[in-house]
Amino acid sequence: LVSYRQLLDAYRAGAEIEEIPLLALRAGHSMHVTACGIFGYALMSSASPQDAIDFATKYQSILGPGVESGYRREGDQIVWTLEPFMTKDPTDPVYRFAIEYHLAISSNLLRDAIDPACTFREIQVSYARPANADHYESFIGCPTRFEQRIDQMNMSGHWLDHRLPLSNPITNALVKDICDQELLRVFSSA
């Protein structure tokens, strides 16, 4: 179990490494559902995309992403709001590192758990356009708008009707029980 202090130290160190361009995007892009352990099994075995999204939102602390996210339906789209909890300052490099890492992981988990064609429609971030902005779409799979008032990911709501090929109610119930125990450990050690 990684503490929030350790996570902050890792993000701070990552944000300071200039020799490896796109580090947060590359690191997040390398994470797939199979690298998420029991969390990944729960996503893959969910009854529907809605259940997978509900699970990911409830249990996000298990992965320790450095970003709290919540979602809502807005017409025909799903909107996730993002809020790094290590810093609230969009000019802080740790803020951008946390958001970039979260965006890349989230885009991979959507494709892995729901469908390879499932992507976000648009990303909005509150920080200024970074030097690596031209690479965002290749890692995240959609356009990104910078200097917005809020950090969010937007996805078409039609994916909620998509059938999950690995849905399995028995596996899902078992791994959710384990995740409940893990969530208790996370919050009791915080």
PDB file of C-alpha atoms in Angstrom:
ATOM      1  CA  LEU A   1       0.000   0.000   0.000  1.00  0.00           C
ATOM      2  CA  VAL A   2       1.439   3.365  -1.051  1.00  0.00           C
ATOM      3  CA  SER A   3       0.794   6.342   1.220  1.00  0.00           C
ATOM      4  CA  TYR A   4      -0.404   9.664  -0.122  1.00  0.00           C
ATOM      5  CA  ARG A   5       2.914  11.179   0.999  1.00  0.00           C
ATOM      6  CA  GLN A   6       4.796   8.628  -1.122  1.00  0.00           C
ATOM      7  CA  LEU A   7       2.474   9.294  -4.049  1.00  0.00           C
ATOM      8  CA  LEU A   8       3.026  13.045  -3.738  1.00  0.00           C
ATOM      9  CA  ASP A   9       6.798  12.507  -3.607  1.00  0.00           C
ATOM     10  CA  ALA A  10       6.632  10.323  -6.730  1.00  0.00           C
ATOM     11  CA  TYR A  11       4.492  12.857  -8.616  1.00  0.00           C
ATOM     12  CA  ARG A  12       6.763  15.704  -7.555  1.00  0.00           C
ATOM     13  CA  ALA A  13       9.847  13.778  -8.720  1.00  0.00           C
ATOM     14  CA  GLY A  14       8.127  12.856 -11.984  1.00  0.00           C
ATOM     15  CA  ALA A  15       7.105  16.459 -12.631  1.00  0.00           C
ATOM     16  CA  GLU A  16      10.738  17.551 -12.174  1.00  0.00           C
ATOM     17  CA  ILE A  17      12.233  15.053 -14.643  1.00  0.00           C
ATOM     18  CA  GLU A  18      12.689  17.035 -17.822  1.00  0.00           C
ATOM     19  CA  GLU A  19      14.916  14.455 -19.521  1.00  0.00           C
ATOM     20  CA  ILE A  20      11.921  12.180 -20.160  1.00  0.00           C
ATOM     21  CA  PRO A  21       9.370  14.135 -22.163  1.00  0.00           C
ATOM     22  CA  LEU A  22       5.715  13.224 -21.683  1.00  0.00           C
ATOM     23  CA  LEU A  23       6.517  11.125 -18.593  1.00  0.00           C
ATOM     24  CA  ALA A  24       3.047  11.331 -17.000  1.00  0.00           C
ATOM     25  CA  LEU A  25       1.272  10.606 -20.287  1.00  0.00           C
ATOM     26  CA  ARG A  26       3.634   7.708 -21.082  1.00  0.00           C
ATOM     27  CA  ALA A  27       3.355   6.227 -17.591  1.00  0.00           C
ATOM     28  CA  GLY A  28      -0.431   6.492 -17.601  1.00  0.00           C
ATOM     29  CA  HIS A  29      -0.640   5.147 -21.148  1.00  0.00           C
ATOM     30  CA  SER A  30       1.331   2.057 -20.099  1.00  0.00           C
ATOM     31  CA  MET A  31      -1.298   1.176 -17.481  1.00  0.00           C
ATOM     32  CA  HIS A  32      -3.954  -1.225 -18.689  1.00  0.00           C
ATOM     33  CA  VAL A  33      -6.812  -2.946 -16.924  1.00  0.00           C
ATOM     34  CA  THR A  34      -4.649  -6.053 -16.443  1.00  0.00           C
ATOM     35  CA  ALA A  35      -2.089  -4.000 -14.479  1.00  0.00           C
ATOM     36  CA  CYS A  36      -4.778  -2.881 -12.002  1.00  0.00           C
ATOM     37  CA  GLY A  37      -5.077  -6.219 -10.214  1.00  0.00           C
ATOM     38  CA  ILE A  38      -8.379  -6.901  -8.493  1.00  0.00           C
ATOM     39  CA  PHE A  39      -9.617  -3.440  -9.521  1.00  0.00           C
ATOM     40  CA  GLY A  40      -9.110  -4.437 -13.168  1.00  0.00           C
ATOM     41  CA  TYR A  41     -10.970  -7.718 -12.710  1.00  0.00           C
ATOM     42  CA  ALA A  42     -13.894  -5.848 -11.202  1.00  0.00           C
ATOM     43  CA  LEU A  43     -14.016  -3.464 -14.175  1.00  0.00           C
ATOM     44  CA  MET A  44     -13.867  -6.267 -16.732  1.00  0.00           C
ATOM     45  CA  SER A  45     -16.456  -8.417 -14.983  1.00  0.00           C
ATOM     46  CA  SER A  46     -18.965  -5.582 -14.413  1.00  0.00           C
ATOM     47  CA  ALA A  47     -22.517  -6.165 -15.613  1.00  0.00           C
ATOM     48  CA  SER A  48     -22.518  -3.035 -17.807  1.00  0.00           C
ATOM     49  CA  PRO A  49     -20.449   0.044 -18.619  1.00  0.00           C
ATOM     50  CA  GLN A  50     -22.577   1.966 -16.103  1.00  0.00           C
ATOM     51  CA  ASP A  51     -21.648  -0.549 -13.394  1.00  0.00           C
ATOM     52  CA  ALA A  52     -17.968  -0.330 -14.383  1.00  0.00           C
ATOM     53  CA  ILE A  53     -18.060   3.481 -14.177  1.00  0.00           C
ATOM     54  CA  ASP A  54     -19.853   3.364 -10.824  1.00  0.00           C
ATOM     55  CA  PHE A  55     -17.259   0.900  -9.546  1.00  0.00           C
ATOM     56  CA  ALA A  56     -14.294   2.957 -10.802  1.00  0.00           C
ATOM     57  CA  THR A  57     -15.705   6.078  -9.162  1.00  0.00           C
ATOM     58  CA  LYS A  58     -16.386   4.401  -5.818  1.00  0.00           C
ATOM     59  CA  TYR A  59     -13.087   2.525  -5.605  1.00  0.00           C
ATOM     60  CA  GLN A  60     -10.696   4.962  -7.291  1.00  0.00           C
ATOM     61  CA  SER A  61      -8.751   5.383  -4.037  1.00  0.00           C
ATOM     62  CA  ILE A  62      -7.500   1.797  -4.355  1.00  0.00           C
ATOM     63  CA  LEU A  63      -5.430   2.781  -7.387  1.00  0.00           C
ATOM     64  CA  GLY A  64      -4.169   5.944  -5.680  1.00  0.00           C
ATOM     65  CA  PRO A  65      -4.389   8.071  -8.821  1.00  0.00           C
ATOM     66  CA  GLY A  66      -3.796  11.422  -7.098  1.00  0.00           C
ATOM     67  CA  VAL A  67      -6.992  12.744  -8.660  1.00  0.00           C
ATOM     68  CA  GLU A  68     -10.528  12.516  -7.288  1.00  0.00           C
ATOM     69  CA  SER A  69     -13.130  12.134 -10.006  1.00  0.00           C
ATOM     70  CA  GLY A  70     -16.877  12.116 -10.106  1.00  0.00           C
ATOM     71  CA  TYR A  71     -19.257  11.912 -13.032  1.00  0.00           C
ATOM     72  CA  ARG A  72     -22.688  13.003 -14.131  1.00  0.00           C
ATOM     73  CA  ARG A  73     -24.933  12.604 -17.174  1.00  0.00           C
ATOM     74  CA  GLU A  74     -25.454  15.722 -19.292  1.00  0.00           C
ATOM     75  CA  GLY A  75     -27.810  14.998 -22.148  1.00  0.00           C
ATOM     76  CA  ASP A  76     -26.143  12.449 -24.408  1.00  0.00           C
ATOM     77  CA  GLN A  77     -22.776  12.560 -22.694  1.00  0.00           C
ATOM     78  CA  ILE A  78     -21.029  11.529 -19.504  1.00  0.00           C
ATOM     79  CA  VAL A  79     -18.902  14.203 -17.857  1.00  0.00           C
ATOM     80  CA  TRP A  80     -16.174  13.378 -15.338  1.00  0.00           C
ATOM     81  CA  THR A  81     -14.859  16.192 -13.189  1.00  0.00           C
ATOM     82  CA  LEU A  82     -11.270  15.871 -12.026  1.00  0.00           C
ATOM     83  CA  GLU A  83      -9.670  17.352  -8.943  1.00  0.00           C
ATOM     84  CA  PRO A  84      -6.076  16.646  -7.943  1.00  0.00           C
ATOM     85  CA  PHE A  85      -5.924  16.425  -4.172  1.00  0.00           C
ATOM     86  CA  MET A  86      -2.180  16.975  -3.772  1.00  0.00           C
ATOM     87  CA  THR A  87      -2.384  20.563  -4.920  1.00  0.00           C
ATOM     88  CA  LYS A  88      -5.201  22.841  -6.013  1.00  0.00           C
ATOM     89  CA  ASP A  89      -2.923  25.142  -8.039  1.00  0.00           C
ATOM     90  CA  PRO A  90      -3.144  24.530 -11.827  1.00  0.00           C
ATOM     91  CA  THR A  91       0.232  26.274 -12.267  1.00  0.00           C
ATOM     92  CA  ASP A  92       1.927  23.699 -10.031  1.00  0.00           C
ATOM     93  CA  PRO A  93       3.764  21.063 -12.154  1.00  0.00           C
ATOM     94  CA  VAL A  94       2.470  18.335  -9.792  1.00  0.00           C
ATOM     95  CA  TYR A  95      -1.103  19.349 -10.675  1.00  0.00           C
ATOM     96  CA  ARG A  96      -0.452  18.905 -14.400  1.00  0.00           C
ATOM     97  CA  PHE A  97       1.462  15.661 -13.822  1.00  0.00           C
ATOM     98  CA  ALA A  98      -1.445  14.207 -11.835  1.00  0.00           C
ATOM     99  CA  ILE A  99      -4.011  15.243 -14.461  1.00  0.00           C
ATOM    100  CA  GLU A 100      -1.935  13.943 -17.395  1.00  0.00           C
ATOM    101  CA  TYR A 101      -1.349  10.617 -15.655  1.00  0.00           C
ATOM    102  CA  HIS A 102      -5.045  10.288 -14.803  1.00  0.00           C
ATOM    103  CA  LEU A 103      -6.166  11.175 -18.347  1.00  0.00           C
ATOM    104  CA  ALA A 104      -3.901   8.566 -19.919  1.00  0.00           C
ATOM    105  CA  ILE A 105      -4.907   5.815 -17.469  1.00  0.00           C
ATOM    106  CA  SER A 106      -8.601   6.648 -17.814  1.00  0.00           C
ATOM    107  CA  SER A 107      -8.486   6.507 -21.605  1.00  0.00           C
ATOM    108  CA  ASN A 108      -6.817   3.076 -21.486  1.00  0.00           C
ATOM    109  CA  LEU A 109      -9.260   1.694 -18.932  1.00  0.00           C
ATOM    110  CA  LEU A 110     -12.203   2.794 -21.088  1.00  0.00           C
ATOM    111  CA  ARG A 111     -10.796   0.999 -24.110  1.00  0.00           C
ATOM    112  CA  ASP A 112      -9.795  -2.099 -22.154  1.00  0.00           C
ATOM    113  CA  ALA A 113     -12.967  -2.527 -20.098  1.00  0.00           C
ATOM    114  CA  ILE A 114     -15.663  -1.254 -22.479  1.00  0.00           C
ATOM    115  CA  ASP A 115     -14.467  -1.408 -26.089  1.00  0.00           C
ATOM    116  CA  PRO A 116     -11.262  -0.648 -28.034  1.00  0.00           C
ATOM    117  CA  ALA A 117     -13.170   2.079 -29.912  1.00  0.00           C
ATOM    118  CA  CYS A 118     -14.408   3.757 -26.715  1.00  0.00           C
ATOM    119  CA  THR A 119     -12.717   7.117 -26.261  1.00  0.00           C
ATOM    120  CA  PHE A 120     -13.443  10.454 -24.705  1.00  0.00           C
ATOM    121  CA  ARG A 121     -15.015  13.114 -26.932  1.00  0.00           C
ATOM    122  CA  GLU A 122     -13.074  15.954 -25.385  1.00  0.00           C
ATOM    123  CA  ILE A 123     -10.824  16.792 -22.464  1.00  0.00           C
ATOM    124  CA  GLN A 124     -10.824  20.161 -20.710  1.00  0.00           C
ATOM    125  CA  VAL A 125      -8.033  21.184 -18.348  1.00  0.00           C
ATOM    126  CA  SER A 126      -7.535  24.325 -16.298  1.00  0.00           C
ATOM    127  CA  TYR A 127      -3.788  24.683 -16.784  1.00  0.00           C
ATOM    128  CA  ALA A 128      -2.049  26.527 -19.616  1.00  0.00           C
ATOM    129  CA  ARG A 129      -1.205  24.744 -22.853  1.00  0.00           C
ATOM    130  CA  PRO A 130       2.076  22.896 -22.156  1.00  0.00           C
ATOM    131  CA  ALA A 131       4.905  22.416 -24.647  1.00  0.00           C
ATOM    132  CA  ASN A 132       3.834  18.761 -25.103  1.00  0.00           C
ATOM    133  CA  ALA A 133       0.194  19.622 -25.910  1.00  0.00           C
ATOM    134  CA  ASP A 134       0.491  18.399 -29.503  1.00  0.00           C
ATOM    135  CA  HIS A 135       0.990  14.865 -28.137  1.00  0.00           C
ATOM    136  CA  TYR A 136      -2.109  14.740 -25.950  1.00  0.00           C
ATOM    137  CA  GLU A 137      -4.419  13.359 -28.628  1.00  0.00           C
ATOM    138  CA  SER A 138      -2.068  10.474 -29.460  1.00  0.00           C
ATOM    139  CA  PHE A 139      -2.095   9.379 -25.789  1.00  0.00           C
ATOM    140  CA  ILE A 140      -5.677  10.228 -24.833  1.00  0.00           C
ATOM    141  CA  GLY A 141      -7.465   9.790 -28.153  1.00  0.00           C
ATOM    142  CA  CYS A 142      -9.389  13.071 -28.354  1.00  0.00           C
ATOM    143  CA  PRO A 143      -8.940  16.844 -28.515  1.00  0.00           C
ATOM    144  CA  THR A 144      -7.944  18.751 -25.370  1.00  0.00           C
ATOM    145  CA  ARG A 145      -8.882  22.330 -24.521  1.00  0.00           C
ATOM    146  CA  PHE A 146      -6.579  24.223 -22.170  1.00  0.00           C
ATOM    147  CA  GLU A 147      -7.120  27.088 -19.720  1.00  0.00           C
ATOM    148  CA  GLN A 148     -10.692  26.024 -19.004  1.00  0.00           C
ATOM    149  CA  ARG A 149     -12.432  26.800 -15.721  1.00  0.00           C
ATOM    150  CA  ILE A 150     -12.614  23.107 -14.718  1.00  0.00           C
ATOM    151  CA  ASP A 151     -10.781  19.847 -15.418  1.00  0.00           C
ATOM    152  CA  GLN A 152     -13.060  17.286 -17.018  1.00  0.00           C
ATOM    153  CA  MET A 153     -13.360  14.371 -19.439  1.00  0.00           C
ATOM    154  CA  ASN A 154     -16.406  14.070 -21.717  1.00  0.00           C
ATOM    155  CA  MET A 155     -17.607  10.802 -23.259  1.00  0.00           C
ATOM    156  CA  SER A 156     -20.571   9.827 -25.404  1.00  0.00           C
ATOM    157  CA  GLY A 157     -23.386   8.347 -23.326  1.00  0.00           C
ATOM    158  CA  HIS A 158     -24.156   5.746 -25.996  1.00  0.00           C
ATOM    159  CA  TRP A 159     -21.348   3.595 -24.568  1.00  0.00           C
ATOM    160  CA  LEU A 160     -23.504   2.924 -21.499  1.00  0.00           C
ATOM    161  CA  ASP A 161     -25.667   0.672 -23.678  1.00  0.00           C
ATOM    162  CA  HIS A 162     -22.658  -1.329 -24.865  1.00  0.00           C
ATOM    163  CA  ARG A 163     -22.428  -4.979 -23.793  1.00  0.00           C
ATOM    164  CA  LEU A 164     -19.314  -5.883 -21.800  1.00  0.00           C
ATOM    165  CA  PRO A 165     -17.865  -9.095 -23.272  1.00  0.00           C
ATOM    166  CA  LEU A 166     -16.307 -10.344 -20.004  1.00  0.00           C
ATOM    167  CA  SER A 167     -19.228  -9.587 -17.687  1.00  0.00           C
ATOM    168  CA  ASN A 168     -19.481 -12.202 -14.960  1.00  0.00           C
ATOM    169  CA  PRO A 169     -21.706 -11.673 -11.898  1.00  0.00           C
ATOM    170  CA  ILE A 170     -19.956 -14.263  -9.702  1.00  0.00           C
ATOM    171  CA  THR A 171     -16.466 -12.919 -10.364  1.00  0.00           C
ATOM    172  CA  ASN A 172     -17.711  -9.356  -9.988  1.00  0.00           C
ATOM    173  CA  ALA A 173     -19.292 -10.028  -6.586  1.00  0.00           C
ATOM    174  CA  LEU A 174     -16.129 -11.744  -5.323  1.00  0.00           C
ATOM    175  CA  VAL A 175     -13.733  -9.020  -6.447  1.00  0.00           C
ATOM    176  CA  LYS A 176     -16.014  -6.257  -5.144  1.00  0.00           C
ATOM    177  CA  ASP A 177     -15.885  -7.892  -1.702  1.00  0.00           C
ATOM    178  CA  ILE A 178     -12.080  -7.826  -1.869  1.00  0.00           C
ATOM    179  CA  CYS A 179     -12.159  -4.206  -3.044  1.00  0.00           C
ATOM    180  CA  ASP A 180     -14.430  -3.283  -0.116  1.00  0.00           C
ATOM    181  CA  GLN A 181     -11.809  -4.696   2.251  1.00  0.00           C
ATOM    182  CA  GLU A 182      -9.018  -2.890   0.404  1.00  0.00           C
ATOM    183  CA  LEU A 183     -10.927   0.397   0.513  1.00  0.00           C
ATOM    184  CA  LEU A 184     -11.236   0.036   4.285  1.00  0.00           C
ATOM    185  CA  ARG A 185      -7.459  -0.482   4.477  1.00  0.00           C
ATOM    186  CA  VAL A 186      -6.822   2.612   2.346  1.00  0.00           C
ATOM    187  CA  PHE A 187      -8.998   4.828   4.522  1.00  0.00           C
ATOM    188  CA  SER A 188      -7.788   3.382   7.812  1.00  0.00           C
ATOM    189  CA  SER A 189      -4.141   4.059   6.836  1.00  0.00           C
ATOM    190  CA  ALA A 190      -4.802   7.603   5.562  1.00  0.00           C
TER     191      ALA A 190
END
